[in-house]
Coordinates of C-alpha atoms and ligand atoms in Angstrom, one line a residue:
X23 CA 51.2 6.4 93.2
X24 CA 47.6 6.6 92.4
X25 CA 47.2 10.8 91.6
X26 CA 47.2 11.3 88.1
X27 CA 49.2 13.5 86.5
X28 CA 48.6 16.4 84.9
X29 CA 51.1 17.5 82.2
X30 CA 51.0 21.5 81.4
X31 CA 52.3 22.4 77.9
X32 CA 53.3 25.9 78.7
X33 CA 54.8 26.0 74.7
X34 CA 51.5 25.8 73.4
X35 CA 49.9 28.5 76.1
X36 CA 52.4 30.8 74.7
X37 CA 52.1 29.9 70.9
X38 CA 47.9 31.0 71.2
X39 CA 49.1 33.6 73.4
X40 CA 50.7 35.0 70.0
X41 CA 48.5 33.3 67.8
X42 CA 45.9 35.4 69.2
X43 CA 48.1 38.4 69.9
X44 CA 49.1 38.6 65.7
X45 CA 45.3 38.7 65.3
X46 CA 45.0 41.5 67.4
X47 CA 47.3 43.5 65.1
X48 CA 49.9 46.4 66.4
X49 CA 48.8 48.8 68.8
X50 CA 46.8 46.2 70.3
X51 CA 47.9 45.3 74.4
X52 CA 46.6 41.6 74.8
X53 CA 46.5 40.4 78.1
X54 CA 45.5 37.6 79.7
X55 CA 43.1 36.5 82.0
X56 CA 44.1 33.9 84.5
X57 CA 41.5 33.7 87.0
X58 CA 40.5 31.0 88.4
X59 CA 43.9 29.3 88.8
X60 CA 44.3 30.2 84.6
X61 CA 41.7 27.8 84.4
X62 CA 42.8 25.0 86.3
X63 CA 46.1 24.8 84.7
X64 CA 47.8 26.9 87.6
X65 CA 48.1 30.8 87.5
X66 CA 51.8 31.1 88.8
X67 CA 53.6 29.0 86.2
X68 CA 50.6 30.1 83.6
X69 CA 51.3 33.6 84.2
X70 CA 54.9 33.8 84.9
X71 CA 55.3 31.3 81.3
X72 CA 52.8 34.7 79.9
X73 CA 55.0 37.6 81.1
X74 CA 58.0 36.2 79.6
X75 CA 56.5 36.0 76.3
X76 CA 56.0 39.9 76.8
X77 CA 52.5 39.8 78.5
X78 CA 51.7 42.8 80.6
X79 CA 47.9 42.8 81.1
X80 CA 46.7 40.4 83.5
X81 CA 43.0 39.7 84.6
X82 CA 41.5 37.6 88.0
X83 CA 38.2 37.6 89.1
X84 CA 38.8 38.5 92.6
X85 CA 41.2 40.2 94.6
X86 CA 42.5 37.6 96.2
X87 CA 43.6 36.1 93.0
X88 CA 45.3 38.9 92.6
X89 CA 47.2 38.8 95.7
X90 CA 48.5 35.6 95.0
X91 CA 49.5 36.5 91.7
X92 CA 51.6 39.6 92.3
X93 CA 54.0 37.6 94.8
X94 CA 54.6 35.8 91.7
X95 CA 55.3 38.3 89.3
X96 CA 56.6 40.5 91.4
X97 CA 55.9 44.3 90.1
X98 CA 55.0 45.3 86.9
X99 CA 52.5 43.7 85.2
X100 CA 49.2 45.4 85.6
X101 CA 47.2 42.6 87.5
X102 CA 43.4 44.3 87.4
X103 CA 40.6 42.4 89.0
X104 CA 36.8 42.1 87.6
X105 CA 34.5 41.6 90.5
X106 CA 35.9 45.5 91.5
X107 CA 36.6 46.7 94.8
X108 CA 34.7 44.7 97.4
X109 CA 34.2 45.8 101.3
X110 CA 37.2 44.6 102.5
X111 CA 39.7 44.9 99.8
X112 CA 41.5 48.0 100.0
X113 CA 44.5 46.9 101.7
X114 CA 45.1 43.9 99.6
X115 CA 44.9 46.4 96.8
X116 CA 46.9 48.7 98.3
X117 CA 49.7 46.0 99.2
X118 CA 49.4 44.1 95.9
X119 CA 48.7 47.0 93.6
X120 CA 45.6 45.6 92.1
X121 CA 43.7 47.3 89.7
X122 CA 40.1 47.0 90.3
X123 CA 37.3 47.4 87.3
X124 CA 34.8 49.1 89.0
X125 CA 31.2 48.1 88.6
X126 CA 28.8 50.3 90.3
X127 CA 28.6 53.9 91.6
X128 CA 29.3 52.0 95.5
X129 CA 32.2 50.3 94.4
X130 CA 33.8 54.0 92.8
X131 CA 32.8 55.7 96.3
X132 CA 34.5 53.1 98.4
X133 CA 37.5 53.2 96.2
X134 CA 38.2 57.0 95.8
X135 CA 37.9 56.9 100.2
X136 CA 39.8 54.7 100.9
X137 CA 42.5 54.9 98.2
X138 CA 42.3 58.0 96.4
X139 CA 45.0 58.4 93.7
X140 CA 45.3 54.4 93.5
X141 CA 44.7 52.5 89.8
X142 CA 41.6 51.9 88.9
X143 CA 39.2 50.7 85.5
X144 CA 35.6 51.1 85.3
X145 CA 33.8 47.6 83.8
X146 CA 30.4 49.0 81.9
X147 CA 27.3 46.9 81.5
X148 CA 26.7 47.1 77.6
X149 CA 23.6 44.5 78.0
X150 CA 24.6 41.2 79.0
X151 CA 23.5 42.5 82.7
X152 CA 25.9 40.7 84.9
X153 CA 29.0 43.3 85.8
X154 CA 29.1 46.7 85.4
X155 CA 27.6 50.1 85.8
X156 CA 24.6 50.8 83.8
X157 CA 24.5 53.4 80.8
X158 CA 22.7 55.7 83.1
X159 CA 25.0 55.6 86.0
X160 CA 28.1 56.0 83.9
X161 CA 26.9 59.1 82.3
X162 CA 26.1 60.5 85.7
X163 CA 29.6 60.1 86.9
X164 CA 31.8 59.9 84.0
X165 CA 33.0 63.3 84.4
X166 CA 34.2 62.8 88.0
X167 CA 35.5 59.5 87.0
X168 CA 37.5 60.3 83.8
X169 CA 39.0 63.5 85.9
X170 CA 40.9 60.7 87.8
X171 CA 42.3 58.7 85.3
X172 CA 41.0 55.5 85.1
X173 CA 43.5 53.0 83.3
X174 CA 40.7 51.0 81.7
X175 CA 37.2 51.4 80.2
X176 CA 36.0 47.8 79.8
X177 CA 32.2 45.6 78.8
X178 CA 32.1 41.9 78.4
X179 CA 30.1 40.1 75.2
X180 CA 27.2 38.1 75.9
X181 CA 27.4 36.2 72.8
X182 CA 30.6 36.6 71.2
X183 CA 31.4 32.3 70.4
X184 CA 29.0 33.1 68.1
X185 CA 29.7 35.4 65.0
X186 CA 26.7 35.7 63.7
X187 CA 24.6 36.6 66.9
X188 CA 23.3 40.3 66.7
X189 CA 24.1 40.7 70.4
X190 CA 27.6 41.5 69.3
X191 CA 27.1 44.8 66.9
X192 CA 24.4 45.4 69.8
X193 CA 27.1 45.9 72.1
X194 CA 29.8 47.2 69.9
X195 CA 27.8 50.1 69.0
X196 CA 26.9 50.5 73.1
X197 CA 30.4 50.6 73.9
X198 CA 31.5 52.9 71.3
X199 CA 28.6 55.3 72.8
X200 CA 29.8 54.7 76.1
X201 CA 32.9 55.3 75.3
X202 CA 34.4 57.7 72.1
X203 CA 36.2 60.4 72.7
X204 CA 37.7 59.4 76.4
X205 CA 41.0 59.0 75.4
X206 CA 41.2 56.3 77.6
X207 CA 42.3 52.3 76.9
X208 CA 39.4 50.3 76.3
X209 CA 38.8 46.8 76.1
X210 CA 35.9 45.0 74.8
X211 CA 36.8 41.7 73.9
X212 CA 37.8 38.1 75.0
X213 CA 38.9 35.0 72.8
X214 CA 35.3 35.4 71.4
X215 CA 35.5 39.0 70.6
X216 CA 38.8 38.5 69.4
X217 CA 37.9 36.4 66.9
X218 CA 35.1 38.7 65.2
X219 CA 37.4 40.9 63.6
X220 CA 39.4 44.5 64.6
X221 CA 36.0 46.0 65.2
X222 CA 36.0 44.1 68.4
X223 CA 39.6 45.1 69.5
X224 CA 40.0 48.5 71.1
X225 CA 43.4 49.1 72.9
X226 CA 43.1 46.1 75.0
X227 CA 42.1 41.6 74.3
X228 CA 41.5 39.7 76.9
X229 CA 42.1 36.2 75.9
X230 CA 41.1 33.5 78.7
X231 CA 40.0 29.7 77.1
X232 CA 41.8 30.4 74.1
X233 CA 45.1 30.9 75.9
X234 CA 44.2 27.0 76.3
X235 CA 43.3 26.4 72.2
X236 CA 39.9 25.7 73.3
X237 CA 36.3 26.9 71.8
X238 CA 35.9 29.0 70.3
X239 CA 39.4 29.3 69.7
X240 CA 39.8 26.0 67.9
X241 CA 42.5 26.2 66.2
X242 CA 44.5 27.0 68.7
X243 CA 47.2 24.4 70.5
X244 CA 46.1 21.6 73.0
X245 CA 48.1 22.6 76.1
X246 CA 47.1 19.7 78.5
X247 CA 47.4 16.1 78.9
X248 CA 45.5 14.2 81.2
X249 CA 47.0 10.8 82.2
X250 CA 45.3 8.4 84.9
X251 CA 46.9 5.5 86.3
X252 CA 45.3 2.0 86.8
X253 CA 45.0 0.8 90.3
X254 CA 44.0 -2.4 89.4
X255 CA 42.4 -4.4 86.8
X256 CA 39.9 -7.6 87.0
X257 CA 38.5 -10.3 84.0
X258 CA 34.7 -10.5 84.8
X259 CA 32.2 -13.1 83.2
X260 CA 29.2 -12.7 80.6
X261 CA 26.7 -11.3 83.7
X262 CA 28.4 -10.1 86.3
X263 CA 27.9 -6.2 87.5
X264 CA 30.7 -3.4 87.8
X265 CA 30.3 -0.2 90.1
X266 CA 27.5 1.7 91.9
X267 CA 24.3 0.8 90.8
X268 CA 25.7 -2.5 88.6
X269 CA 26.1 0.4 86.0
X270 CA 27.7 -2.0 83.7
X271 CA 26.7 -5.3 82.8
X272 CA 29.0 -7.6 80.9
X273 CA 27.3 -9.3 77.8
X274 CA 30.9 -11.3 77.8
X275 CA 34.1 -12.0 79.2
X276 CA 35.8 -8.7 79.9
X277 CA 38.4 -6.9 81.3
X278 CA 37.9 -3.8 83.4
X279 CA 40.4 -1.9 84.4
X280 CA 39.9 0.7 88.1
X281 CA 41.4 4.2 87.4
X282 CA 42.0 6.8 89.7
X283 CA 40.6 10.2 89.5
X284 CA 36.4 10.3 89.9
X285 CA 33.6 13.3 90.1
X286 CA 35.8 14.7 93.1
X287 CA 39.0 15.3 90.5
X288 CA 36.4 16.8 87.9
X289 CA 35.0 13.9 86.3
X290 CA 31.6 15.2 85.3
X291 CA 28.8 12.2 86.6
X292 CA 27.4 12.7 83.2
X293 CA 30.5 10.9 81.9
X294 CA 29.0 7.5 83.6
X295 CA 28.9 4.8 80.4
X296 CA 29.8 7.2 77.8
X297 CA 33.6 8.5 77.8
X298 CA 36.4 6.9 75.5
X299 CA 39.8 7.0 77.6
X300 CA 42.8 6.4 75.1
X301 CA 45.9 4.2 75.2
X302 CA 48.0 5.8 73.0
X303 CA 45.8 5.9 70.1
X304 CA 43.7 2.8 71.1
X305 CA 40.0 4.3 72.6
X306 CA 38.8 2.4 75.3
X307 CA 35.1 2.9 76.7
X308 CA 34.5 4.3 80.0
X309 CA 31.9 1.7 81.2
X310 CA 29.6 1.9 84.6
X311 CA 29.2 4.5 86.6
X312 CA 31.9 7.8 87.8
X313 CA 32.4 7.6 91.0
X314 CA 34.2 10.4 94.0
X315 CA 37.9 8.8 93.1
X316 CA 37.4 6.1 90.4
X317 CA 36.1 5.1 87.1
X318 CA 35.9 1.6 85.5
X319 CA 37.7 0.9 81.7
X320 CA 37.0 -1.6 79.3
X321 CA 40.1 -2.9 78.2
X322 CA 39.6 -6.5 76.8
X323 CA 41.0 -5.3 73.4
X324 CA 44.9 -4.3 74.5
X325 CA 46.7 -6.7 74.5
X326 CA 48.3 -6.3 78.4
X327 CA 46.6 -3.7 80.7
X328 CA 48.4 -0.1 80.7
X329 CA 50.1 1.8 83.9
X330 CA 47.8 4.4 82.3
X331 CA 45.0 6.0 80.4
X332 CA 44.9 9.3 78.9
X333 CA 41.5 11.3 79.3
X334 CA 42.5 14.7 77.8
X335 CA 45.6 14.5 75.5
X336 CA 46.3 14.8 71.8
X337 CA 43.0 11.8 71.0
X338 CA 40.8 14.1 73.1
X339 CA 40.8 17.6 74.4
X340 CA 38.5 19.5 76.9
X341 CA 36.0 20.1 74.2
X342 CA 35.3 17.1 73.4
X343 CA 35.3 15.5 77.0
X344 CA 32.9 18.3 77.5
X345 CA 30.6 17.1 74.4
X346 CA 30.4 14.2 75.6
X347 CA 29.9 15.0 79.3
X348 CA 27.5 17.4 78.1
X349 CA 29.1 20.6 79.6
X350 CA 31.7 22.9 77.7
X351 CA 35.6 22.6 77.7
X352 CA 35.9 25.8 80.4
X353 CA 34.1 23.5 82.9
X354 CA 36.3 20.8 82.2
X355 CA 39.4 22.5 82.6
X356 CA 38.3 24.7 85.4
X357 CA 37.1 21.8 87.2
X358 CA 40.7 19.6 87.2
X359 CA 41.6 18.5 90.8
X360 CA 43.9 19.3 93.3
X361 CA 44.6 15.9 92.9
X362 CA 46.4 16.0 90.3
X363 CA 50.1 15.9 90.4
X364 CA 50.7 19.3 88.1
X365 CA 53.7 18.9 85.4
X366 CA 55.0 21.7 83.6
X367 CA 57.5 21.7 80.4
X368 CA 58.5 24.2 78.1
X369 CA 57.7 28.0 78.5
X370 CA 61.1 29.5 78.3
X371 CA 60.6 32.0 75.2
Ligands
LIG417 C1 36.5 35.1 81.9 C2 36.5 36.5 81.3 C3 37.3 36.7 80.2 C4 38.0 35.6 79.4 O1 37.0 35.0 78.7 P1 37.4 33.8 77.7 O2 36.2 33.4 77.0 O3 37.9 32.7 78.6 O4 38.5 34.3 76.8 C5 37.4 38.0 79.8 N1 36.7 39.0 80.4 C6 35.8 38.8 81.4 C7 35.1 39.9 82.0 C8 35.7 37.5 81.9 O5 34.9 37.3 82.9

């Protein structure tokens, strides 16, 4: 069998899950956002492993995310959705009892038409200037829209992996404005926001990456290992060229092992000639360049050649695959293939 597998530690998802909901504090709801297939790792067994461990806020991006997620929970959970209420959407919402975060003064009209007493949350741009309505178009409607009761008041931090960036008391204090005296949840932070203190915390978290124990939730619990198999392995001379481009040129005898996942399984390109893969503890250099299904070891120091080589695992996690690859550990785990054989264990609370 040449797809690698992917083994899902749904233990450690829920260990962060109460890591991070303990540093919330009581009286805190912390959800979790799963959008995004939970970030590669697989929404159903993700969120299912989530609600268990008492989780009853969920976040997608899109409403078809959401779809697919309420056939596995099943009703209950509150599953809201950030991009809103898109042309199109009403009877998924309807069906699947989404809760879309509105973002502009369209997406509030065609939700009150076309479902009018249906859950809603308003998203509020507090300055990052991606989602949300503007200060000036929430104060024109907020009278209207509190009067209907939305479930939610949300914003999103522009900045908030780091602590000391002034962008986050910059939107703190917008929110608060935006906000006081509503009476309504609101919810300001993810794993970055979380991690600046109470301040940050409102009624509602919404931990994503650090549901995962990556940055910049470090300390948080690896939850994936990423195990590749050999296909095939070869002794080449001092001289002689390996992969696309003669990307790698031995300056001695060596043996290469083939392994099977490449750019199309999430392999960043920018990996070529400078990734450690890992026997066990024993790093061994990813030489030459990625290609779409394989990538090329150097393995002359083991003593025989493995069944397989771990890329992300307990030696290496996304973040510092990412470092490497020069990208950051959401890409990496967002970008794992459908490839990959998906492996779950633990997650019974
Ligand atoms: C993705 C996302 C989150 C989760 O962010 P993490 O950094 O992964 O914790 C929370 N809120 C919004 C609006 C998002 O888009």
């Amino acid at each position: 069998m040449a797809s690698a597998t992917l083994e899902i530690d749904l233990d450690a998802v829920i260990a962060n899950w109460r890591a991070l909901d303990r540093m919330s504090g009581p009286g805190v709801d912390t959800g979790a956002v799963v959008k995004a297939d939970a970030y590669g790792l697989g929404a159903g067994p993700v969120a299912l492993a989530l609600a268990r461990a008492g989780a009853r806020r969920f976040f997608v991006a899109q409403a078809e995310e959401g779809a697919a997620l309420r056939k596995t929970l099943g009703p209950g959970p509150e599953i809201s959705v950030f991009s809103g209420h898109m042309a199109g959407d009403a009877a998924m919402m309807a069906q699947a009892e989404l809760t879309p975060m509105l973002n502009s003064v369209e997406q509030l009209t065609r939700h009150f038409e076309a479902l009018p007493g249906h859950s809603f949350g308003v998203q509020l741009d507090t300055g990052m200037n991606r989602l949300g309505m503007e200060s000036a178009e929430w104060e024109a409607v907020a009278g209207i829209v509190l009067a209907a009761g939305p479930s939610l008041l949300m914003s999103h931090l522009a900045c908030s992996d780091d602590p000391s960036d002034p962008m986050n008391p910059e939107q703190l204090h917008e929110f608060i404005r935006l906000t006081e005296d509503t009476g309504v949840p609101r919810s300001l932070s993810a794993t970055g926001g979380i991690l600046l203190g109470p301040d940050y915390h409102f009624e509602v978290t919404r931990p994503g990456i650090g549901l995962h124990g990556c940055a910049p939730y470090q300390a948080g619990q690896q939850a994936v290992r990423l195990s590749l198999p050999v296909v095939q392995w070869r002794d080449v001379a001092a001289g002689e060229r390996v992969g696309y481009a003669n990307g790698f040129v031995a300056d001695q005898p060596t043996r290469i092992a083939t392994v099977a996942a490449g750019y199309a399984d999430g392999l960043p390109r920018t990996l070529s000639g400078r990734a450690t893969l890992w026997d066990g503890d024993t790093p061994c250099p990813l030489v030459g360049r990625v290609s779409m299904d394989l990538i090329t070891v150097d393995v002359s120091h083991l003593p025989e050649v493995p069944e397989a080589l771990d890329i992300l695992g307990p030696m290496q996690g996304a973040d510092d695959l990412a470092a490497v690859g020069g990208t950051i550990g959401y890409e990496i785990l967002t970008g794992l293939g459908a490839r990959y054989a998906r492996r779950y264990y633990g997650g019974q609370p």
